[in-house]
């Protein structure tokens, strides 16, 4: 009996010491925002201000893995989206009016190669015209090659779940690169690989709507393989171009900072979401496999930052069941997750370890009435400014998004735009926060 009691109390002590150590090593910073002068900003000359979009969310009229998924699942359809494919010149005028110096957008593979091996030169010309137009406006184009969407035929072959499909992805990327890289210097190979794999293969909320942990890990490795192949090939074609990945860094914090279970879940999720990816990029090994060419395959790291996630015993199995918890003092955004600008700094510190320049490729908030966005922008930019002052090499900030658009599984319910879009008339209206962003840029 005595032995059991002794063993049990030693276990409690060990767990206590372990949790104390975790608490020290992974502090969850919170600032006293009331006492911070958010107007105290300084950015180096040459810092680029921008906005970001993605093809499937704005162009309209697409048939790809996503539109198929919308149909199969009875989700709201992307349909005409922002009709950007015909209105892009007007939209680029909006960029000029905002005064941005950089614009991140994605190229839609399903447009360019609707059937395997058949290339649509006409559609390619439109992207090329877009690039010319941006350059003539003095706006740096930053092109993303894969932002969640790809052709139906490629999905039917298994997409990123089957590494034998990677050569198709590579040849699409090479072709786009050969057409645009004389004018486009900055490229993101893949947008948010972890979101793509977790949402598509664990939570089943993105195409192909599957659920399997082993499958997810396979897709994660293949996404990194795909990135590495593309990086090596494109770098060989034009070494002066700068290539990176847009990495979503979500922070995982234990709901209760004294709960060993919450800590365990937080650390596991952090490893799967963030740590294993960064390890892959620095060592060329991810989740037990060697990823050829992945080591040092970033000229810059794109950082997409939105929030932190509070973990508990019950892991969500689908976003519908996802309960976003928040700290008492935090404000919940329309999406449900809290505004946590402090985490932006933690995310910056995390990607800084890669030792390459940082481009903020996405940051923003869903806020139809525009009540939170101004404060959201102010806080997040203050954090970026402080990080730069303290020596972080951050080159740009792209606000998500230029305008309201199709927010994936959420459809049109989430409004992330600096411009509000009336989807019946396609009228764009600059929100107050857009005015604020414009004034700040100037
Ligand atoms: C990111 C996506 C982007 C947009 C924002 C709100 O995860 O990359 O397309 O949907 O979230």
GROMACS .gro file of C-alpha atoms and ligand atoms in nm:
model
  453
    1UNK     CA    1   0.000   0.000   0.000
    2UNK     CA    2   0.275   0.238   0.105
    3UNK     CA    3   0.461   0.167  -0.221
    4UNK     CA    4   0.158   0.262  -0.424
    5UNK     CA    5   0.115   0.586  -0.238
    6UNK     CA    6   0.484   0.667  -0.282
    7UNK     CA    7   0.472   0.583  -0.653
    8UNK     CA    8   0.157   0.788  -0.703
    9UNK     CA    9   0.295   1.093  -0.529
   10UNK     CA   10   0.623   1.073  -0.722
   11UNK     CA   11   0.421   1.058  -1.042
   12UNK     CA   12   0.227   1.364  -0.939
   13UNK     CA   13   0.553   1.545  -0.864
   14UNK     CA   14   0.704   1.444  -1.198
   15UNK     CA   15   0.396   1.561  -1.388
   16UNK     CA   16   0.396   1.884  -1.191
   17UNK     CA   17   0.761   1.948  -1.274
   18UNK     CA   18   0.701   1.864  -1.637
   19UNK     CA   19   0.405   2.099  -1.666
   20UNK     CA   20   0.598   2.373  -1.486
   21UNK     CA   21   0.875   2.334  -1.737
   22UNK     CA   22   0.633   2.347  -2.030
   23UNK     CA   23   0.478   2.660  -1.884
   24UNK     CA   24   0.819   2.826  -1.872
   25UNK     CA   25   0.933   2.709  -2.214
   26UNK     CA   26   0.614   2.799  -2.396
   27UNK     CA   27   0.478   3.118  -2.248
   28UNK     CA   28   0.146   3.238  -2.384
   29UNK     CA   29   0.208   3.609  -2.415
   30UNK     CA   30  -0.071   3.858  -2.358
   31UNK     CA   31  -0.019   4.233  -2.380
   32UNK     CA   32  -0.193   4.507  -2.197
   33UNK     CA   33  -0.320   4.670  -2.515
   34UNK     CA   34  -0.463   4.968  -2.331
   35UNK     CA   35  -0.113   5.078  -2.243
   36UNK     CA   36   0.042   5.035  -2.586
   37UNK     CA   37   0.077   5.322  -2.828
   38UNK     CA   38  -0.041   5.155  -3.148
   39UNK     CA   39   0.052   5.465  -3.346
   40UNK     CA   40   0.416   5.408  -3.266
   41UNK     CA   41   0.504   5.228  -3.588
   42UNK     CA   42   0.821   5.229  -3.785
   43UNK     CA   43   0.892   5.036  -4.101
   44UNK     CA   44   1.211   5.041  -4.303
   45UNK     CA   45   1.213   5.210  -4.641
   46UNK     CA   46   1.160   4.947  -4.904
   47UNK     CA   47   0.910   4.761  -4.686
   48UNK     CA   48   0.627   4.650  -4.914
   49UNK     CA   49   0.259   4.688  -4.830
   50UNK     CA   50   0.024   4.461  -5.010
   51UNK     CA   51  -0.294   4.261  -5.027
   52UNK     CA   52  -0.354   3.897  -5.113
   53UNK     CA   53  -0.616   3.692  -5.298
   54UNK     CA   54  -0.646   3.344  -5.450
   55UNK     CA   55  -0.783   3.238  -5.788
   56UNK     CA   56  -1.065   3.013  -5.678
   57UNK     CA   57  -1.187   3.269  -5.428
   58UNK     CA   58  -1.220   3.559  -5.671
   59UNK     CA   59  -1.200   3.465  -6.039
   60UNK     CA   60  -1.531   3.290  -6.087
   61UNK     CA   61  -1.646   3.031  -6.342
   62UNK     CA   62  -1.402   2.760  -6.241
   63UNK     CA   63  -1.435   2.384  -6.262
   64UNK     CA   64  -1.182   2.214  -6.039
   65UNK     CA   65  -1.150   1.994  -5.730
   66UNK     CA   66  -1.309   2.269  -5.523
   67UNK     CA   67  -1.613   2.334  -5.741
   68UNK     CA   68  -1.667   1.957  -5.754
   69UNK     CA   69  -1.651   1.941  -5.376
   70UNK     CA   70  -1.897   2.229  -5.338
   71UNK     CA   71  -2.140   2.039  -5.557
   72UNK     CA   72  -2.091   1.700  -5.393
   73UNK     CA   73  -2.123   1.838  -5.041
   74UNK     CA   74  -2.408   2.073  -5.111
   75UNK     CA   75  -2.193   2.366  -4.999
   76UNK     CA   76  -2.248   2.719  -5.109
   77UNK     CA   77  -2.113   2.739  -5.464
   78UNK     CA   78  -1.824   2.963  -5.556
   79UNK     CA   79  -1.998   3.032  -5.888
   80UNK     CA   80  -1.911   3.370  -6.034
   81UNK     CA   81  -1.719   3.470  -5.719
   82UNK     CA   82  -1.594   3.829  -5.766
   83UNK     CA   83  -1.596   3.793  -6.146
   84UNK     CA   84  -1.238   3.895  -6.121
   85UNK     CA   85  -1.155   3.711  -6.443
   86UNK     CA   86  -1.334   3.984  -6.634
   87UNK     CA   87  -1.302   4.268  -6.381
   88UNK     CA   88  -0.935   4.231  -6.301
   89UNK     CA   89  -0.833   4.564  -6.452
   90UNK     CA   90  -1.080   4.746  -6.228
   91UNK     CA   91  -0.958   4.543  -5.931
   92UNK     CA   92  -0.600   4.638  -6.007
   93UNK     CA   93  -0.710   4.999  -6.007
   94UNK     CA   94  -0.829   4.934  -5.651
   95UNK     CA   95  -0.477   4.820  -5.568
   96UNK     CA   96  -0.337   5.142  -5.711
   97UNK     CA   97  -0.591   5.345  -5.517
   98UNK     CA   98  -0.484   5.172  -5.198
   99UNK     CA   99  -0.126   5.253  -5.288
  100UNK     CA  100   0.008   4.901  -5.235
  101UNK     CA  101   0.349   4.800  -5.360
  102UNK     CA  102   0.290   4.426  -5.376
  103UNK     CA  103   0.004   4.199  -5.471
  104UNK     CA  104  -0.010   3.829  -5.398
  105UNK     CA  105  -0.243   3.624  -5.617
  106UNK     CA  106  -0.262   3.267  -5.742
  107UNK     CA  107  -0.265   3.107  -6.082
  108UNK     CA  108  -0.537   2.850  -6.145
  109UNK     CA  109  -0.402   2.523  -6.280
  110UNK     CA  110  -0.747   2.400  -6.392
  111UNK     CA  111  -0.777   2.699  -6.627
  112UNK     CA  112  -0.442   2.640  -6.787
  113UNK     CA  113  -0.456   2.263  -6.816
  114UNK     CA  114  -0.824   2.165  -6.812
  115UNK     CA  115  -0.736   1.822  -6.952
  116UNK     CA  116  -0.406   1.644  -6.896
  117UNK     CA  117  -0.150   1.774  -7.141
  118UNK     CA  118  -0.375   2.031  -7.311
  119UNK     CA  119  -0.255   2.382  -7.240
  120UNK     CA  120  -0.477   2.686  -7.280
  121UNK     CA  121  -0.259   2.962  -7.424
  122UNK     CA  122  -0.546   3.211  -7.421
  123UNK     CA  123  -0.598   3.180  -7.047
  124UNK     CA  124  -0.225   3.194  -6.991
  125UNK     CA  125  -0.213   3.522  -7.181
  126UNK     CA  126  -0.460   3.674  -6.937
  127UNK     CA  127  -0.228   3.598  -6.645
  128UNK     CA  128   0.057   3.740  -6.846
  129UNK     CA  129  -0.146   4.058  -6.911
  130UNK     CA  130  -0.223   4.078  -6.540
  131UNK     CA  131   0.146   4.069  -6.463
  132UNK     CA  132   0.221   4.339  -6.721
  133UNK     CA  133  -0.052   4.555  -6.577
  134UNK     CA  134   0.074   4.517  -6.220
  135UNK     CA  135   0.430   4.592  -6.324
  136UNK     CA  136   0.319   4.902  -6.514
  137UNK     CA  137   0.149   5.020  -6.195
  138UNK     CA  138   0.468   4.974  -5.999
  139UNK     CA  139   0.317   4.684  -5.804
  140UNK     CA  140   0.528   4.377  -5.742
  141UNK     CA  141   0.343   4.061  -5.843
  142UNK     CA  142   0.385   3.765  -5.609
  143UNK     CA  143   0.246   3.448  -5.766
  144UNK     CA  144   0.122   3.141  -5.578
  145UNK     CA  145   0.126   2.826  -5.789
  146UNK     CA  146  -0.107   2.614  -5.575
  147UNK     CA  147  -0.367   2.775  -5.351
  148UNK     CA  148  -0.591   2.479  -5.255
  149UNK     CA  149  -0.734   2.424  -5.605
  150UNK     CA  150  -0.630   2.205  -5.897
  151UNK     CA  151  -0.789   2.032  -6.198
  152UNK     CA  152  -1.054   1.765  -6.153
  153UNK     CA  153  -0.851   1.514  -6.354
  154UNK     CA  154  -0.559   1.554  -6.118
  155UNK     CA  155  -0.780   1.508  -5.814
  156UNK     CA  156  -0.921   1.192  -5.974
  157UNK     CA  157  -0.567   1.059  -6.000
  158UNK     CA  158  -0.532   1.116  -5.627
  159UNK     CA  159  -0.377   1.465  -5.623
  160UNK     CA  160  -0.119   1.507  -5.350
  161UNK     CA  161  -0.215   1.177  -5.190
  162UNK     CA  162  -0.013   0.992  -5.454
  163UNK     CA  163   0.347   1.093  -5.506
  164UNK     CA  164   0.340   0.953  -5.858
  165UNK     CA  165   0.127   1.257  -5.945
  166UNK     CA  166   0.395   1.507  -5.852
  167UNK     CA  167   0.552   1.524  -6.198
  168UNK     CA  168   0.220   1.662  -6.334
  169UNK     CA  169   0.232   1.935  -6.072
  170UNK     CA  170   0.593   2.007  -6.153
  171UNK     CA  171   0.535   2.043  -6.526
  172UNK     CA  172   0.240   2.280  -6.468
  173UNK     CA  173   0.462   2.492  -6.241
  174UNK     CA  174   0.749   2.493  -6.487
  175UNK     CA  175   0.525   2.605  -6.765
  176UNK     CA  176   0.376   2.896  -6.570
  177UNK     CA  177   0.719   2.990  -6.447
  178UNK     CA  178   0.863   2.992  -6.799
  179UNK     CA  179   0.586   3.226  -6.909
  180UNK     CA  180   0.601   3.472  -6.621
  181UNK     CA  181   0.937   3.461  -6.451
  182UNK     CA  182   1.087   3.727  -6.678
  183UNK     CA  183   0.858   3.967  -6.489
  184UNK     CA  184   0.766   3.785  -6.169
  185UNK     CA  185   1.049   3.754  -5.920
  186UNK     CA  186   0.858   3.633  -5.612
  187UNK     CA  187   0.683   3.294  -5.605
  188UNK     CA  188   0.501   3.087  -5.347
  189UNK     CA  189   0.499   2.724  -5.454
  190UNK     CA  190   0.221   2.603  -5.224
  191UNK     CA  191  -0.021   2.786  -5.001
  192UNK     CA  192  -0.062   2.653  -4.648
  193UNK     CA  193   0.042   2.291  -4.693
  194UNK     CA  194  -0.077   2.198  -4.344
  195UNK     CA  195  -0.420   2.354  -4.389
  196UNK     CA  196  -0.451   2.176  -4.721
  197UNK     CA  197  -0.367   1.837  -4.571
  198UNK     CA  198  -0.549   1.872  -4.239
  199UNK     CA  199  -0.866   2.020  -4.383
  200UNK     CA  200  -0.877   1.781  -4.677
  201UNK     CA  201  -0.764   1.460  -4.510
  202UNK     CA  202  -0.825   1.485  -4.134
  203UNK     CA  203  -1.123   1.714  -4.087
  204UNK     CA  204  -1.275   1.640  -4.428
  205UNK     CA  205  -1.384   2.000  -4.475
  206UNK     CA  206  -1.183   2.063  -4.790
  207UNK     CA  207  -1.161   1.836  -5.094
  208UNK     CA  208  -1.134   1.548  -5.114
  209UNK     CA  209  -1.316   1.537  -4.779
  210UNK     CA  210  -1.133   1.237  -4.638
  211UNK     CA  211  -1.043   1.149  -4.283
  212UNK     CA  212  -0.737   0.954  -4.193
  213UNK     CA  213  -0.432   1.041  -3.990
  214UNK     CA  214  -0.190   0.823  -4.185
  215UNK     CA  215  -0.330   0.955  -4.510
  216UNK     CA  216  -0.288   1.310  -4.382
  217UNK     CA  217   0.074   1.247  -4.299
  218UNK     CA  218   0.131   1.101  -4.643
  219UNK     CA  219  -0.019   1.411  -4.802
  220UNK     CA  220   0.195   1.633  -4.578
  221UNK     CA  221   0.508   1.459  -4.698
  222UNK     CA  222   0.397   1.472  -5.060
  223UNK     CA  223   0.324   1.842  -5.038
  224UNK     CA  224   0.676   1.894  -4.916
  225UNK     CA  225   0.811   1.667  -5.188
  226UNK     CA  226   0.612   1.869  -5.441
  227UNK     CA  227   0.747   2.195  -5.307
  228UNK     CA  228   1.104   2.067  -5.308
  229UNK     CA  229   1.082   1.938  -5.666
  230UNK     CA  230   0.936   2.265  -5.787
  231UNK     CA  231   1.189   2.470  -5.593
  232UNK     CA  232   1.486   2.281  -5.736
  233UNK     CA  233   1.361   2.294  -6.091
  234UNK     CA  234   1.256   2.660  -6.098
  235UNK     CA  235   1.568   2.772  -5.918
  236UNK     CA  236   1.769   2.594  -6.185
  237UNK     CA  237   1.578   2.775  -6.457
  238UNK     CA  238   1.617   3.125  -6.315
  239UNK     CA  239   1.831   3.144  -6.004
  240UNK     CA  240   1.756   3.511  -5.937
  241UNK     CA  241   1.390   3.436  -5.866
  242UNK     CA  242   1.287   3.409  -5.502
  243UNK     CA  243   1.083   3.106  -5.404
  244UNK     CA  244   0.904   3.022  -5.083
  245UNK     CA  245   0.602   2.858  -4.925
  246UNK     CA  246   0.312   3.046  -4.765
  247UNK     CA  247   0.307   2.873  -4.427
  248UNK     CA  248   0.008   2.906  -4.198
  249UNK     CA  249   0.139   2.918  -3.843
  250UNK     CA  250  -0.140   2.848  -3.597
  251UNK     CA  251  -0.035   2.837  -3.234
  252UNK     CA  252  -0.165   2.568  -3.003
  253UNK     CA  253  -0.200   2.663  -2.639
  254UNK     CA  254  -0.341   2.442  -2.363
  255UNK     CA  255  -0.684   2.561  -2.255
  256UNK     CA  256  -0.575   2.506  -1.896
  257UNK     CA  257  -0.209   2.581  -1.844
  258UNK     CA  258  -0.198   2.341  -1.549
  259UNK     CA  259  -0.357   2.049  -1.729
  260UNK     CA  260  -0.109   1.782  -1.844
  261UNK     CA  261  -0.365   1.654  -2.093
  262UNK     CA  262  -0.419   1.995  -2.250
  263UNK     CA  263  -0.043   2.036  -2.275
  264UNK     CA  264  -0.001   1.698  -2.437
  265UNK     CA  265  -0.260   1.776  -2.702
  266UNK     CA  266  -0.112   2.124  -2.759
  267UNK     CA  267   0.240   1.995  -2.806
  268UNK     CA  268   0.131   1.714  -3.041
  269UNK     CA  269  -0.073   1.947  -3.258
  270UNK     CA  270   0.203   2.206  -3.260
  271UNK     CA  271   0.447   1.941  -3.375
  272UNK     CA  272   0.220   1.814  -3.651
  273UNK     CA  273   0.116   2.159  -3.769
  274UNK     CA  274   0.433   2.362  -3.730
  275UNK     CA  275   0.732   2.175  -3.597
  276UNK     CA  276   0.743   1.884  -3.839
  277UNK     CA  277   0.717   2.125  -4.133
  278UNK     CA  278   0.999   2.345  -4.011
  279UNK     CA  279   1.209   2.039  -3.940
  280UNK     CA  280   1.148   1.917  -4.296
  281UNK     CA  281   1.266   2.248  -4.433
  282UNK     CA  282   1.581   2.256  -4.226
  283UNK     CA  283   1.684   1.890  -4.228
  284UNK     CA  284   1.516   1.738  -4.531
  285UNK     CA  285   1.334   1.487  -4.310
  286UNK     CA  286   0.965   1.501  -4.229
  287UNK     CA  287   0.754   1.261  -4.023
  288UNK     CA  288   1.004   0.981  -4.055
  289UNK     CA  289   1.078   1.016  -4.427
  290UNK     CA  290   1.356   1.175  -4.622
  291UNK     CA  291   1.227   1.446  -4.853
  292UNK     CA  292   1.476   1.488  -5.135
  293UNK     CA  293   1.570   1.848  -5.199
  294UNK     CA  294   1.364   1.992  -4.913
  295UNK     CA  295   1.657   2.098  -4.699
  296UNK     CA  296   1.723   2.469  -4.754
  297UNK     CA  297   1.456   2.498  -5.021
  298UNK     CA  298   1.332   2.842  -4.919
  299UNK     CA  299   1.461   3.180  -5.036
  300UNK     CA  300   1.204   3.340  -4.811
  301UNK     CA  301   0.928   3.213  -4.587
  302UNK     CA  302   0.576   3.338  -4.638
  303UNK     CA  303   0.389   3.368  -4.310
  304UNK     CA  304   0.010   3.347  -4.289
  305UNK     CA  305  -0.103   3.427  -3.938
  306UNK     CA  306  -0.457   3.433  -3.799
  307UNK     CA  307  -0.491   3.301  -3.443
  308UNK     CA  308  -0.407   3.056  -3.167
  309UNK     CA  309  -0.606   2.748  -3.087
  310UNK     CA  310  -0.681   2.644  -2.729
  311UNK     CA  311  -0.655   2.270  -2.689
  312UNK     CA  312  -0.832   2.030  -2.456
  313UNK     CA  313  -0.892   1.661  -2.425
  314UNK     CA  314  -1.147   1.639  -2.701
  315UNK     CA  315  -0.991   1.679  -3.038
  316UNK     CA  316  -1.226   1.817  -3.297
  317UNK     CA  317  -1.298   1.578  -3.579
  318UNK     CA  318  -1.466   1.820  -3.817
  319UNK     CA  319  -1.478   2.197  -3.835
  320UNK     CA  320  -1.851   2.192  -3.774
  321UNK     CA  321  -1.771   2.037  -3.441
  322UNK     CA  322  -1.481   2.273  -3.386
  323UNK     CA  323  -1.545   2.480  -3.080
  324UNK     CA  324  -1.314   2.774  -3.081
  325UNK     CA  325  -1.228   2.851  -2.724
  326UNK     CA  326  -1.093   3.188  -2.623
  327UNK     CA  327  -0.942   3.350  -2.317
  328UNK     CA  328  -1.186   3.557  -2.118
  329UNK     CA  329  -1.036   3.890  -2.220
  330UNK     CA  330  -0.999   3.799  -2.588
  331UNK     CA  331  -1.241   3.916  -2.855
  332UNK     CA  332  -1.396   3.646  -3.073
  333UNK     CA  333  -1.379   3.720  -3.446
  334UNK     CA  334  -1.670   3.640  -3.677
  335UNK     CA  335  -1.504   3.314  -3.774
  336UNK     CA  336  -1.525   3.215  -3.408
  337UNK     CA  337  -1.158   3.209  -3.321
  338UNK     CA  338  -1.009   3.481  -3.101
  339UNK     CA  339  -0.814   3.783  -3.214
  340UNK     CA  340  -0.470   3.716  -3.070
  341UNK     CA  341  -0.220   3.961  -3.217
  342UNK     CA  342   0.041   3.863  -2.956
  343UNK     CA  343   0.066   3.531  -3.134
  344UNK     CA  344   0.180   3.705  -3.450
  345UNK     CA  345   0.508   3.773  -3.272
  346UNK     CA  346   0.538   3.412  -3.163
  347UNK     CA  347   0.472   3.302  -3.522
  348UNK     CA  348   0.737   3.543  -3.650
  349UNK     CA  349   0.986   3.410  -3.396
  350UNK     CA  350   0.899   3.057  -3.506
  351UNK     CA  351   0.961   3.111  -3.878
  352UNK     CA  352   1.267   3.326  -3.810
  353UNK     CA  353   1.446   3.009  -3.708
  354UNK     CA  354   1.452   2.914  -4.073
  355UNK     CA  355   1.711   3.188  -4.125
  356UNK     CA  356   1.557   3.338  -4.440
  357UNK     CA  357   1.373   3.668  -4.493
  358UNK     CA  358   1.006   3.675  -4.396
  359UNK     CA  359   0.724   3.795  -4.618
  360UNK     CA  360   0.390   3.824  -4.440
  361UNK     CA  361   0.177   3.662  -4.708
  362UNK     CA  362  -0.157   3.675  -4.522
  363UNK     CA  363  -0.315   3.833  -4.217
  364UNK     CA  364  -0.666   3.961  -4.175
  365UNK     CA  365  -1.004   3.906  -4.016
  366UNK     CA  366  -1.361   3.820  -4.113
  367UNK     CA  367  -1.566   4.122  -4.013
  368UNK     CA  368  -1.865   4.215  -4.229
  369UNK     CA  369  -1.948   4.529  -4.030
  370UNK     CA  370  -1.587   4.638  -4.010
  371UNK     CA  371  -1.606   4.700  -3.639
  372UNK     CA  372  -1.304   4.492  -3.539
  373UNK     CA  373  -1.082   4.515  -3.848
  374UNK     CA  374  -0.932   4.860  -3.782
  375UNK     CA  375  -0.812   4.751  -3.437
  376UNK     CA  376  -0.707   4.417  -3.579
  377UNK     CA  377  -0.486   4.587  -3.836
  378UNK     CA  378  -0.343   4.832  -3.583
  379UNK     CA  379  -0.248   4.561  -3.334
  380UNK     CA  380  -0.099   4.326  -3.588
  381UNK     CA  381   0.103   4.597  -3.759
  382UNK     CA  382   0.232   4.717  -3.426
  383UNK     CA  383   0.355   4.365  -3.358
  384UNK     CA  384   0.527   4.350  -3.697
  385UNK     CA  385   0.685   4.689  -3.639
  386UNK     CA  386   0.820   4.582  -3.298
  387UNK     CA  387   0.956   4.260  -3.445
  388UNK     CA  388   1.140   4.456  -3.712
  389UNK     CA  389   1.278   4.698  -3.453
  390UNK     CA  390   1.412   4.400  -3.264
  391UNK     CA  391   1.595   4.274  -3.568
  392UNK     CA  392   1.360   4.042  -3.755
  393UNK     CA  393   1.403   4.053  -4.131
  394UNK     CA  394   1.044   4.112  -4.244
  395UNK     CA  395   1.011   4.248  -4.595
  396UNK     CA  396   0.639   4.285  -4.663
  397UNK     CA  397   0.286   4.262  -4.526
  398UNK     CA  398  -0.006   4.140  -4.739
  399UNK     CA  399  -0.349   4.196  -4.595
  400UNK     CA  400  -0.602   3.920  -4.654
  401UNK     CA  401  -0.791   4.026  -4.850
  402UNK     CA  402  -0.825   4.294  -5.116
  403UNK     CA  403  -1.199   4.228  -5.124
  404UNK     CA  404  -1.467   3.996  -4.986
  405UNK     CA  405  -1.456   3.661  -5.161
  406UNK     CA  406  -1.545   3.294  -5.153
  407UNK     CA  407  -1.422   3.171  -4.818
  408UNK     CA  408  -1.397   2.798  -4.895
  409UNK     CA  409  -1.616   2.578  -4.670
  410UNK     CA  410  -1.765   2.895  -4.521
  411UNK     CA  411  -1.887   3.018  -4.859
  412UNK     CA  412  -1.968   3.388  -4.879
  413UNK     CA  413  -2.058   3.422  -4.513
  414UNK     CA  414  -1.713   3.533  -4.405
  415UNK     CA  415  -1.611   3.879  -4.521
  416UNK     CA  416  -1.239   3.934  -4.517
  417UNK     CA  417  -1.219   4.228  -4.758
  418UNK     CA  418  -1.070   4.573  -4.727
  419UNK     CA  419  -1.337   4.626  -4.991
  420UNK     CA  420  -1.692   4.505  -4.932
  421UNK     CA  421  -1.833   4.327  -5.235
  422UNK     CA  422  -2.200   4.327  -5.327
  423UNK     CA  423  -2.220   3.991  -5.503
  424UNK     CA  424  -2.539   4.082  -5.690
  425UNK     CA  425  -2.394   4.389  -5.857
  426UNK     CA  426  -2.021   4.317  -5.818
  427UNK     CA  427  -1.982   4.662  -5.672
  428UNK     CA  428  -1.675   4.706  -5.453
  429UNK     CA  429  -1.680   4.956  -5.168
  430UNK     CA  430  -1.379   5.050  -4.967
  431UNK     CA  431  -1.441   4.985  -4.600
  432UNK     CA  432  -1.329   5.224  -4.325
  433UNK     CA  433  -1.049   4.984  -4.246
  434UNK     CA  434  -0.948   5.000  -4.613
  435UNK     CA  435  -0.926   5.378  -4.586
  436UNK     CA  436  -0.720   5.336  -4.274
  437UNK     CA  437  -0.485   5.093  -4.448
  438UNK     CA  438  -0.454   5.325  -4.747
  439UNK     CA  439  -0.371   5.623  -4.526
  440UNK     CA  440  -0.123   5.421  -4.333
  441UNK     CA  441   0.054   5.316  -4.652
  442UNK     CA  442   0.078   5.671  -4.776
  443LIG     C1  443  -0.624   3.119  -4.529
  443LIG     C2  444  -0.631   3.090  -4.677
  443LIG     C3  445  -0.696   3.199  -4.755
  443LIG     C4  446  -0.816   3.257  -4.686
  443LIG     C5  447  -0.783   3.293  -4.544
  443LIG     C6  448  -0.897   3.355  -4.469
  443LIG     O1  449  -0.610   3.002  -4.457
  443LIG     O2  450  -0.502   3.072  -4.728
  443LIG     O3  451  -0.727   3.148  -4.882
  443LIG     O4  452  -0.922   3.173  -4.696
  443LIG     O5  453  -0.738   3.180  -4.475
   0.00000   0.00000   0.00000
